Amino acid sequence: MWHGRFKHDTAKIVQDFTQSLDIDWRMYEADIQGSIAHVKMLGKTGLLSPDEAAKIESGLHQVLAEIQEGRFTPSVSLEDVHMNIESRLTEIEPLGAKLHTARSRNDQVATTTRLYLRSRLQSLSNDLHELLSVLVDNAQRHVNVIIPGYTHMQQAQPISMGHYWLSWFEAFRRDEDRLKFALSSMTDCPLGAGALAGTTLPIDRGMTSELLGFSRPTRNSLASVASRGYMLDYHHFASTFMIHISRLCTDLITWNSQEFAFIVLPDEFCTGSSMMPQKKNPDVLELARGKTGQVIGNMIDLLVNMKGLPMTYNRDLQEDKRGLWSSLDTVEAVIRVITALLAKVDVDEEKALAGFGKGYSLATDIAEFLVMKGTPFREAHAIVGRLVAWCIERDMAFADLTPEQWREHGIDESVMEILSVRESVKRRDVYGGTGFAQVEKQIADARERL
Ligand code: ARG
């Protein structure tokens, strides 16, 4: 088949090396969908008679059924999913020899991949939506739960745990935009671009584009077969998403440690140690974090692949899908398992409060108290700084100070009324801040945006 200018078959070692069946077989359904649209179009423009088109279409349906029922085994000697399907079609229906009229595998690969990727991204988008709604639910569950907030892993200020969950809501909401952007870079249909320059045959690109649910045909046939920018857009989403996941996992892993113990992970999501019976390991979180490198690596892989490629299609591009699948499968699995885990995470409020210790996380509150009394902030900062040093030397908490000791430090003892973590959170009543009332508003706002 397809011998043409060659006197010899491709060597077996070359077939094995050049085949892409192991990567592209999973797109068989999208490929057949594309071929059906193509054949309908050929029937409409007169390149095939209506009867020929109908026969080829029904042959394609039969190939699809055979694959779905496990009755057809593709062969690497036919290189890829596209040739395997065409070859099987032609065995069933000799008119299959007309299917590839006005089409190249270059525009076919581009079309099939977009169709496949589009449907995977639509499904990912649903999964992501689920993650977002679990984060809002968690925010609601934990609005009134207080934990220490950190910068530099130093106790900074008390925050509402609900506020913490919403910080991830914001990050993943932006990821949703990136995912939508990736989808929006796949709205044009490359079918009809041919090998690179279009075709002399009378085709209707608008028709195939519409049949396949694209918005319009691609505008430039060269770019149609050369471009993988839409994959990079997906990789950008995936890498950013995984970085967010990874950081979230690090927080939860830290808070699951005996030293912090702020959170309680569901037993079903943890594993034991084969040697140390006391352990409850956060393996799911560690693995999600650990898989991040692969997803970033897949993006780098494609960037490097494309870097020096001339216009237009080059066989290097056949390698574009390996990392794409790896990344899609990883992101999908990670979203689903992390969403399920998050829905069951609990906070140990007492331990979280105990975590404040003598952490002096109310120091800013005292400085701001002085500011309200008219002290310039820099001065207030220095006063409270000296107070903290004084307390550390004596191993005292702010709460241990007597009214005289407050006054000795130049601070009115009425400051004691505001010196609780609950009061501190409540009083951060600024737009976007951690104040309970603000967090409630942010939750309502988040629900609306969902
Ligand atoms: N298996 C190839 C791929 O997936 C099909 C395209 C081949 N095109 C070509 N000009 N050899 O990219």
CSV table of C-alpha atoms and ligand atoms in Angstrom, one decimal:
chain,number,residue,atom,x,y,z
A,1,MET,CA,0.0,0.0,0.0
A,2,TRP,CA,1.1,3.6,-0.7
A,3,HIS,CA,4.3,2.4,-2.3
A,4,GLY,CA,4.6,4.9,-5.1
A,5,ARG,CA,8.2,5.8,-5.7
A,6,PHE,CA,9.7,3.3,-3.3
A,7,LYS,CA,11.1,0.0,-4.5
A,8,HIS,CA,11.4,-1.5,-1.0
A,9,ASP,CA,9.3,-1.6,2.1
A,10,THR,CA,10.5,0.4,5.0
A,11,ALA,CA,12.9,-1.6,7.1
A,12,LYS,CA,11.3,-3.1,10.2
A,13,ILE,CA,13.7,-1.2,12.5
A,14,VAL,CA,12.7,2.0,10.8
A,15,GLN,CA,9.0,1.2,11.1
A,16,ASP,CA,9.4,0.7,14.8
A,17,PHE,CA,11.3,3.8,15.1
A,18,THR,CA,9.1,6.1,13.1
A,19,GLN,CA,5.7,4.7,14.1
A,20,SER,CA,3.4,6.9,16.2
A,21,LEU,CA,0.7,4.4,16.8
A,22,ASP,CA,1.6,3.9,20.4
A,23,ILE,CA,1.0,7.6,21.0
A,24,ASP,CA,-1.8,8.5,18.6
A,25,TRP,CA,-4.0,5.4,18.8
A,26,ARG,CA,-6.0,6.9,21.6
A,27,MET,CA,-7.3,9.5,19.2
A,28,TYR,CA,-9.1,7.0,17.0
A,29,GLU,CA,-12.6,8.3,17.7
A,30,ALA,CA,-11.6,11.9,16.9
A,31,ASP,CA,-9.8,10.8,13.8
A,32,ILE,CA,-12.9,9.0,12.5
A,33,GLN,CA,-15.1,12.0,13.4
A,34,GLY,CA,-12.8,14.2,11.3
A,35,SER,CA,-12.9,11.7,8.4
A,36,ILE,CA,-16.7,11.5,8.5
A,37,ALA,CA,-16.9,15.3,8.2
A,38,HIS,CA,-14.4,15.3,5.4
A,39,VAL,CA,-16.3,12.6,3.5
A,40,LYS,CA,-19.6,14.4,3.9
A,41,MET,CA,-17.9,17.5,2.5
A,42,LEU,CA,-16.5,15.6,-0.5
A,43,GLY,CA,-20.0,14.3,-1.2
A,44,LYS,CA,-21.4,17.8,-1.1
A,45,THR,CA,-18.9,19.4,-3.4
A,46,GLY,CA,-19.1,16.6,-5.9
A,47,LEU,CA,-15.6,15.2,-5.4
A,48,LEU,CA,-17.5,12.0,-4.4
A,49,SER,CA,-21.0,11.0,-5.5
A,50,PRO,CA,-23.6,11.0,-2.7
A,51,ASP,CA,-23.7,7.2,-2.9
A,52,GLU,CA,-19.9,7.0,-2.6
A,53,ALA,CA,-19.8,9.3,0.3
A,54,ALA,CA,-22.5,7.4,2.1
A,55,LYS,CA,-20.7,4.1,1.6
A,56,ILE,CA,-17.4,5.5,2.9
A,57,GLU,CA,-19.2,7.0,5.9
A,58,SER,CA,-20.9,3.8,6.8
A,59,GLY,CA,-17.5,2.0,6.4
A,60,LEU,CA,-16.0,4.5,8.9
A,61,HIS,CA,-18.8,3.8,11.3
A,62,GLN,CA,-18.0,0.1,11.0
A,63,VAL,CA,-14.3,0.7,11.7
A,64,LEU,CA,-15.3,2.7,14.8
A,65,ALA,CA,-17.5,-0.1,16.0
A,66,GLU,CA,-14.8,-2.7,15.4
A,67,ILE,CA,-12.3,-0.7,17.5
A,68,GLN,CA,-14.8,-0.1,20.3
A,69,GLU,CA,-15.7,-3.7,20.4
A,70,GLY,CA,-12.0,-4.7,20.5
A,71,ARG,CA,-12.3,-6.5,17.1
A,72,PHE,CA,-9.6,-4.5,15.3
A,73,THR,CA,-6.0,-4.5,16.2
A,74,PRO,CA,-3.9,-1.8,14.6
A,75,SER,CA,-0.4,-2.5,13.2
A,76,VAL,CA,2.7,-0.4,13.6
A,77,SER,CA,3.6,-1.3,10.0
A,78,LEU,CA,0.9,1.3,9.1
A,79,GLU,CA,2.7,3.9,11.2
A,80,ASP,CA,-0.2,5.7,12.9
A,81,VAL,CA,-3.9,5.8,13.8
A,82,HIS,CA,-4.7,7.7,10.6
A,83,MET,CA,-3.3,5.1,8.2
A,84,ASN,CA,-4.6,2.2,10.2
A,85,ILE,CA,-8.1,3.5,10.1
A,86,GLU,CA,-7.9,4.3,6.4
A,87,SER,CA,-6.4,0.9,5.6
A,88,ARG,CA,-9.1,-1.0,7.5
A,89,LEU,CA,-11.8,1.2,5.9
A,90,THR,CA,-10.5,0.3,2.5
A,91,GLU,CA,-10.5,-3.4,3.3
A,92,ILE,CA,-14.2,-3.1,4.3
A,93,GLU,CA,-15.1,-0.7,1.5
A,94,PRO,CA,-12.8,-0.4,-1.5
A,95,LEU,CA,-14.1,3.2,-2.0
A,96,GLY,CA,-12.1,4.0,1.1
A,97,ALA,CA,-9.3,4.7,-1.4
A,98,LYS,CA,-11.1,8.0,-2.1
A,99,LEU,CA,-11.2,9.2,1.5
A,100,HIS,CA,-7.9,10.9,1.5
A,101,THR,CA,-8.9,13.1,-1.5
A,102,ALA,CA,-7.9,16.7,-0.8
A,103,ARG,CA,-6.4,15.9,2.5
A,104,SER,CA,-2.9,15.3,3.9
A,105,ARG,CA,-2.0,13.6,7.1
A,106,ASN,CA,-0.5,17.0,8.1
A,107,ASP,CA,-3.9,18.7,8.3
A,108,GLN,CA,-5.5,15.5,9.4
A,109,VAL,CA,-3.1,15.2,12.4
A,110,ALA,CA,-3.7,18.8,13.3
A,111,THR,CA,-7.5,18.4,13.1
A,112,THR,CA,-7.6,15.1,15.0
A,113,THR,CA,-5.4,16.4,17.7
A,114,ARG,CA,-7.4,19.5,18.2
A,115,LEU,CA,-10.7,17.6,18.4
A,116,TYR,CA,-9.2,15.2,20.9
A,117,LEU,CA,-7.6,17.8,23.0
A,118,ARG,CA,-10.7,20.0,22.9
A,119,SER,CA,-12.8,17.3,24.4
A,120,ARG,CA,-10.2,16.5,27.1
A,121,LEU,CA,-10.0,20.1,28.0
A,122,GLN,CA,-13.7,20.4,28.3
A,123,SER,CA,-13.7,17.6,30.7
A,124,LEU,CA,-10.8,19.1,32.7
A,125,SER,CA,-12.7,22.3,32.9
A,126,ASN,CA,-15.6,20.5,34.6
A,127,ASP,CA,-13.1,18.9,37.0
A,128,LEU,CA,-11.6,22.2,37.7
A,129,HIS,CA,-15.0,23.7,38.4
A,130,GLU,CA,-15.6,21.0,41.0
A,131,LEU,CA,-12.3,21.8,42.7
A,132,LEU,CA,-13.3,25.5,42.8
A,133,SER,CA,-16.6,24.7,44.4
A,134,VAL,CA,-15.0,22.4,47.0
A,135,LEU,CA,-12.6,25.3,47.9
A,136,VAL,CA,-15.6,27.6,48.4
A,137,ASP,CA,-17.4,25.0,50.5
A,138,ASN,CA,-14.2,24.6,52.6
A,139,ALA,CA,-14.0,28.4,53.0
A,140,GLN,CA,-17.6,28.4,54.3
A,141,ARG,CA,-16.9,25.5,56.7
A,142,HIS,CA,-13.8,27.2,58.1
A,143,VAL,CA,-14.6,31.0,58.0
A,144,ASN,CA,-14.5,31.2,61.8
A,145,VAL,CA,-11.5,28.9,62.2
A,146,ILE,CA,-8.3,30.8,63.0
A,147,ILE,CA,-4.8,29.7,62.0
A,148,PRO,CA,-1.4,31.5,62.0
A,149,GLY,CA,-0.7,33.1,58.6
A,150,TYR,CA,3.0,32.9,57.5
A,151,THR,CA,5.5,34.8,55.4
A,152,HIS,CA,9.0,33.4,55.2
A,153,MET,CA,7.5,30.5,57.2
A,154,GLN,CA,7.6,33.0,60.1
A,155,GLN,CA,4.4,33.5,62.0
A,156,ALA,CA,3.0,36.7,60.6
A,157,GLN,CA,-0.6,37.5,61.5
A,158,PRO,CA,-3.6,35.4,62.4
A,159,ILE,CA,-5.9,34.6,59.5
A,160,SER,CA,-9.2,32.9,58.9
A,161,MET,CA,-8.8,29.4,57.5
A,162,GLY,CA,-11.7,30.3,55.1
A,163,HIS,CA,-9.5,33.1,53.8
A,164,TYR,CA,-6.7,30.6,53.2
A,165,TRP,CA,-9.0,28.4,51.1
A,166,LEU,CA,-10.2,31.4,49.1
A,167,SER,CA,-6.6,32.2,48.3
A,168,TRP,CA,-6.4,29.0,46.4
A,169,PHE,CA,-9.8,29.6,44.9
A,170,GLU,CA,-8.3,32.8,43.3
A,171,ALA,CA,-5.3,31.0,42.0
A,172,PHE,CA,-7.3,28.1,40.5
A,173,ARG,CA,-9.8,30.6,39.1
A,174,ARG,CA,-7.0,32.2,37.1
A,175,ASP,CA,-6.0,28.8,36.0
A,176,GLU,CA,-9.5,28.4,34.7
A,177,ASP,CA,-9.0,31.5,32.5
A,178,ARG,CA,-5.8,29.9,31.2
A,179,LEU,CA,-7.6,26.7,30.4
A,180,LYS,CA,-10.3,28.7,28.6
A,181,PHE,CA,-7.6,30.5,26.7
A,182,ALA,CA,-6.1,27.2,25.6
A,183,LEU,CA,-9.5,26.2,24.4
A,184,SER,CA,-9.9,29.5,22.6
A,185,SER,CA,-6.7,28.9,20.6
A,186,MET,CA,-8.3,25.7,19.2
A,187,THR,CA,-11.4,27.2,17.7
A,188,ASP,CA,-10.2,27.2,14.1
A,189,CYS,CA,-10.3,24.1,11.9
A,190,PRO,CA,-7.1,23.2,10.0
A,191,LEU,CA,-8.7,20.6,7.8
A,192,GLY,CA,-8.3,21.6,4.1
A,193,ALA,CA,-4.9,23.0,4.6
A,194,GLY,CA,-3.6,19.9,3.0
A,195,ALA,CA,0.1,19.1,3.3
A,196,LEU,CA,0.8,22.8,3.6
A,197,ALA,CA,-0.5,24.8,0.7
A,198,GLY,CA,-4.2,23.9,0.4
A,199,THR,CA,-5.5,21.9,-2.6
A,200,THR,CA,-6.4,22.4,-6.2
A,201,LEU,CA,-9.6,20.4,-5.6
A,202,PRO,CA,-12.9,22.2,-4.9
A,203,ILE,CA,-13.5,21.7,-1.2
A,204,ASP,CA,-15.6,23.5,1.3
A,205,ARG,CA,-13.6,24.2,4.4
A,206,GLY,CA,-16.4,26.1,6.0
A,207,MET,CA,-18.5,23.0,5.9
A,208,THR,CA,-16.0,20.7,7.6
A,209,SER,CA,-15.2,23.4,10.1
A,210,GLU,CA,-18.9,23.7,11.0
A,211,LEU,CA,-19.5,19.9,11.1
A,212,LEU,CA,-16.7,19.5,13.6
A,213,GLY,CA,-17.9,22.2,15.9
A,214,PHE,CA,-15.1,24.7,15.1
A,215,SER,CA,-15.8,28.4,14.7
A,216,ARG,CA,-14.2,28.8,11.3
A,217,PRO,CA,-11.4,27.4,9.1
A,218,THR,CA,-7.9,28.4,10.0
A,219,ARG,CA,-6.7,31.4,8.0
A,220,ASN,CA,-3.3,30.2,6.8
A,221,SER,CA,-2.6,26.8,5.5
A,222,LEU,CA,1.1,26.8,6.4
A,223,ALA,CA,0.4,27.8,10.0
A,224,SER,CA,-2.3,25.2,10.1
A,225,VAL,CA,0.1,22.3,9.8
A,226,ALA,CA,3.1,23.9,11.5
A,227,SER,CA,1.5,25.4,14.6
A,228,ARG,CA,1.5,23.8,18.0
A,229,GLY,CA,1.0,27.0,19.9
A,230,TYR,CA,-2.4,25.7,21.1
A,231,MET,CA,-0.6,22.9,22.8
A,232,LEU,CA,1.8,25.3,24.5
A,233,ASP,CA,-1.2,27.2,25.7
A,234,TYR,CA,-2.5,24.0,27.3
A,235,HIS,CA,1.0,23.3,28.8
A,236,HIS,CA,1.0,26.8,30.3
A,237,PHE,CA,-2.2,26.1,32.0
A,238,ALA,CA,-1.1,22.7,33.1
A,239,SER,CA,2.2,23.9,34.5
A,240,THR,CA,0.8,26.8,36.3
A,241,PHE,CA,-2.0,24.7,37.7
A,242,MET,CA,0.4,22.1,39.0
A,243,ILE,CA,2.6,24.7,40.6
A,244,HIS,CA,-0.4,25.9,42.5
A,245,ILE,CA,-1.3,22.3,43.5
A,246,SER,CA,2.3,21.7,44.5
A,247,ARG,CA,2.4,24.7,46.8
A,248,LEU,CA,-1.0,23.9,48.3
A,249,CYS,CA,0.3,20.3,49.0
A,250,THR,CA,3.3,21.7,50.7
A,251,ASP,CA,1.1,23.7,53.1
A,252,LEU,CA,-1.0,20.7,53.9
A,253,ILE,CA,2.0,18.4,54.3
A,254,THR,CA,3.5,20.8,56.7
A,255,TRP,CA,0.3,21.3,58.7
A,256,ASN,CA,-0.2,17.5,58.8
A,257,SER,CA,3.1,17.1,60.6
A,258,GLN,CA,3.1,16.4,64.4
A,259,GLU,CA,4.8,19.7,65.0
A,260,PHE,CA,2.0,21.7,63.4
A,261,ALA,CA,-0.9,19.3,63.5
A,262,PHE,CA,-3.3,22.1,62.4
A,263,ILE,CA,-5.2,19.9,59.9
A,264,VAL,CA,-6.6,16.4,60.0
A,265,LEU,CA,-6.3,14.5,56.7
A,266,PRO,CA,-8.9,11.9,56.0
A,267,ASP,CA,-7.5,8.4,56.8
A,268,GLU,CA,-8.6,7.1,53.4
A,269,PHE,CA,-6.2,9.5,51.8
A,270,CYS,CA,-3.2,8.6,53.8
A,271,THR,CA,-1.0,5.6,54.1
A,272,GLY,CA,1.0,3.9,56.9
A,273,SER,CA,4.6,3.1,57.1
A,274,SER,CA,5.8,-0.5,56.6
A,275,MET,CA,8.1,-0.1,59.7
A,276,MET,CA,6.9,2.7,61.9
A,277,PRO,CA,3.4,2.1,63.1
A,278,GLN,CA,2.7,5.6,64.3
A,279,LYS,CA,2.9,7.2,60.9
A,280,LYS,CA,0.1,8.7,58.8
A,281,ASN,CA,1.8,9.7,55.7
A,282,PRO,CA,0.3,12.3,53.3
A,283,ASP,CA,1.3,10.3,50.2
A,284,VAL,CA,-1.4,11.7,48.0
A,285,LEU,CA,-0.2,15.3,48.6
A,286,GLU,CA,3.5,14.3,48.2
A,287,LEU,CA,2.8,12.5,44.9
A,288,ALA,CA,0.7,15.4,43.5
A,289,ARG,CA,3.6,17.7,44.4
A,290,GLY,CA,6.1,15.1,42.9
A,291,LYS,CA,4.3,14.9,39.6
A,292,THR,CA,4.6,18.6,39.0
A,293,GLY,CA,8.1,18.3,37.6
A,294,GLN,CA,6.8,15.9,34.9
A,295,VAL,CA,4.1,18.4,33.8
A,296,ILE,CA,6.6,21.3,33.6
A,297,GLY,CA,9.0,19.0,31.9
A,298,ASN,CA,6.4,18.2,29.2
A,299,MET,CA,6.0,21.8,28.5
A,300,ILE,CA,9.8,22.3,28.2
A,301,ASP,CA,10.0,19.2,26.0
A,302,LEU,CA,7.6,20.8,23.4
A,303,LEU,CA,9.2,24.2,23.6
A,304,VAL,CA,12.6,22.7,22.8
A,305,ASN,CA,11.2,20.4,20.1
A,306,MET,CA,9.7,23.4,18.3
A,307,LYS,CA,12.6,25.8,18.8
A,308,GLY,CA,14.5,25.4,15.6
A,309,LEU,CA,11.9,24.0,13.3
A,310,PRO,CA,11.4,25.5,9.9
A,311,MET,CA,8.0,26.3,8.5
A,312,THR,CA,6.0,24.0,8.1
A,313,TYR,CA,5.4,20.4,9.2
A,314,ASN,CA,8.4,18.5,10.3
A,315,ARG,CA,8.4,14.9,11.6
A,316,ASP,CA,9.8,16.2,14.9
A,317,LEU,CA,6.3,17.3,15.6
A,318,GLN,CA,5.1,13.7,15.8
A,319,GLU,CA,6.7,13.8,19.3
A,320,ASP,CA,4.4,16.6,20.4
A,321,LYS,CA,1.7,14.3,21.8
A,322,ARG,CA,3.7,12.1,24.2
A,323,GLY,CA,4.2,14.8,26.8
A,324,LEU,CA,0.7,16.2,26.1
A,325,TRP,CA,-0.9,12.9,27.1
A,326,SER,CA,1.3,12.5,30.1
A,327,SER,CA,0.4,16.0,31.2
A,328,LEU,CA,-3.3,15.6,30.5
A,329,ASP,CA,-3.5,12.3,32.4
A,330,THR,CA,-1.6,13.6,35.3
A,331,VAL,CA,-3.5,16.9,35.6
A,332,GLU,CA,-6.8,15.0,35.4
A,333,ALA,CA,-5.8,12.5,38.1
A,334,VAL,CA,-4.4,15.2,40.3
A,335,ILE,CA,-7.4,17.4,40.1
A,336,ARG,CA,-9.8,14.6,40.9
A,337,VAL,CA,-7.9,13.1,43.9
A,338,ILE,CA,-7.0,16.5,45.4
A,339,THR,CA,-10.6,17.7,45.1
A,340,ALA,CA,-11.8,14.5,46.9
A,341,LEU,CA,-9.2,15.0,49.6
A,342,LEU,CA,-9.9,18.6,50.1
A,343,ALA,CA,-13.6,18.0,50.6
A,344,LYS,CA,-12.6,15.9,53.7
A,345,VAL,CA,-9.8,17.9,55.2
A,346,ASP,CA,-10.6,19.2,58.7
A,347,VAL,CA,-8.9,21.7,60.9
A,348,ASP,CA,-8.0,21.0,64.5
A,349,GLU,CA,-8.9,24.4,65.8
A,350,GLU,CA,-7.3,23.9,69.2
A,351,LYS,CA,-4.0,22.8,67.8
A,352,ALA,CA,-4.1,25.7,65.3
A,353,LEU,CA,-4.7,28.1,68.2
A,354,ALA,CA,-2.0,26.5,70.3
A,355,GLY,CA,0.3,27.0,67.3
A,356,PHE,CA,0.3,30.7,68.0
A,357,GLY,CA,2.3,30.0,71.2
A,358,LYS,CA,4.1,33.2,72.2
A,359,GLY,CA,4.5,33.8,68.5
A,360,TYR,CA,3.8,37.6,68.9
A,361,SER,CA,1.7,37.5,65.8
A,362,LEU,CA,-0.4,40.3,67.3
A,363,ALA,CA,2.6,42.7,67.1
A,364,THR,CA,1.3,44.5,64.1
A,365,ASP,CA,-2.1,45.0,65.8
A,366,ILE,CA,-0.3,46.8,68.7
A,367,ALA,CA,1.6,49.0,66.2
A,368,GLU,CA,-1.7,49.9,64.5
A,369,PHE,CA,-3.3,50.6,67.8
A,370,LEU,CA,-0.6,53.1,68.4
A,371,VAL,CA,-1.0,54.6,65.0
A,372,MET,CA,-4.7,55.1,65.8
A,373,LYS,CA,-3.6,57.0,68.9
A,374,GLY,CA,-1.5,59.3,66.7
A,375,THR,CA,2.0,57.7,66.8
A,376,PRO,CA,3.8,57.7,63.4
A,377,PHE,CA,3.9,54.1,62.1
A,378,ARG,CA,7.8,53.9,62.0
A,379,GLU,CA,7.9,54.9,65.7
A,380,ALA,CA,5.1,52.5,66.6
A,381,HIS,CA,7.0,49.8,64.8
A,382,ALA,CA,10.1,50.5,66.9
A,383,ILE,CA,8.1,50.6,70.2
A,384,VAL,CA,6.6,47.2,69.5
A,385,GLY,CA,9.8,45.8,68.3
A,386,ARG,CA,11.5,46.7,71.7
A,387,LEU,CA,8.5,45.2,73.5
A,388,VAL,CA,8.9,42.0,71.6
A,389,ALA,CA,12.6,41.8,72.4
A,390,TRP,CA,11.7,42.5,76.1
A,391,CYS,CA,9.1,39.7,76.1
A,392,ILE,CA,11.4,37.2,74.4
A,393,GLU,CA,14.1,37.8,77.0
A,394,ARG,CA,11.6,37.0,79.8
A,395,ASP,CA,9.8,34.3,77.9
A,396,MET,CA,6.6,36.2,78.3
A,397,ALA,CA,3.6,36.5,76.0
A,398,PHE,CA,1.8,39.8,75.4
A,399,ALA,CA,-1.1,38.5,77.5
A,400,ASP,CA,1.3,38.2,80.5
A,401,LEU,CA,2.0,41.9,80.7
A,402,THR,CA,0.5,43.9,83.6
A,403,PRO,CA,-1.1,47.3,82.9
A,404,GLU,CA,2.0,49.0,84.4
A,405,GLN,CA,4.3,47.1,82.1
A,406,TRP,CA,2.2,48.2,79.1
A,407,ARG,CA,2.5,51.8,80.2
A,408,GLU,CA,6.2,51.4,80.8
A,409,HIS,CA,6.6,50.5,77.2
A,410,GLY,CA,4.7,53.6,76.1
A,411,ILE,CA,1.5,51.7,75.3
A,412,ASP,CA,-1.9,52.4,76.8
A,413,GLU,CA,-3.1,49.3,78.6
A,414,SER,CA,-6.5,49.5,76.8
A,415,VAL,CA,-4.6,47.7,74.1
A,416,MET,CA,-5.3,44.5,76.0
A,417,GLU,CA,-8.9,44.7,74.7
A,418,ILE,CA,-7.9,44.0,71.2
A,419,LEU,CA,-5.2,41.5,72.0
A,420,SER,CA,-6.8,38.2,70.9
A,421,VAL,CA,-6.3,36.4,67.7
A,422,ARG,CA,-10.1,36.4,67.1
A,423,GLU,CA,-10.2,40.2,67.6
A,424,SER,CA,-7.2,40.6,65.3
A,425,VAL,CA,-8.8,38.7,62.5
A,426,LYS,CA,-12.2,40.4,63.0
A,427,ARG,CA,-10.6,43.8,62.8
A,428,ARG,CA,-8.9,43.2,59.5
A,429,ASP,CA,-12.1,44.3,58.0
A,430,VAL,CA,-10.6,45.7,54.7
A,431,TYR,CA,-11.7,44.7,51.2
A,432,GLY,CA,-9.9,41.5,50.4
A,433,GLY,CA,-8.7,41.1,53.9
A,434,THR,CA,-9.1,38.2,56.4
A,435,GLY,CA,-11.8,39.8,58.6
A,436,PHE,CA,-14.6,37.3,59.1
A,437,ALA,CA,-17.2,39.6,57.6
A,438,GLN,CA,-14.9,40.2,54.6
A,439,VAL,CA,-14.4,36.5,54.1
A,440,GLU,CA,-18.2,35.9,54.1
A,441,LYS,CA,-18.5,38.5,51.4
A,442,GLN,CA,-15.7,36.9,49.4
A,443,ILE,CA,-17.4,33.6,49.7
A,444,ALA,CA,-20.6,35.1,48.3
A,445,ASP,CA,-18.7,36.7,45.6
A,446,ALA,CA,-16.9,33.5,44.8
A,447,ARG,CA,-20.1,31.6,44.6
A,448,GLU,CA,-21.5,34.1,42.2
A,449,ARG,CA,-18.4,33.8,40.0
A,450,LEU,CA,-18.6,30.0,39.9
B,1,ARG,N1,2.5,10.1,12.1
B,1,ARG,C1,2.7,11.4,11.6
B,1,ARG,C2,2.4,12.3,12.8
B,1,ARG,O1,1.8,11.9,13.7
B,1,ARG,C3,1.7,11.7,10.6
B,1,ARG,C4,2.1,12.9,9.7
B,1,ARG,C5,3.0,12.4,8.7
B,1,ARG,N2,3.2,13.5,7.8
B,1,ARG,C6,4.3,13.4,7.0
B,1,ARG,N3,4.5,14.4,6.2
B,1,ARG,N4,5.0,12.3,7.0
B,1,ARG,O2,2.8,13.5,12.8
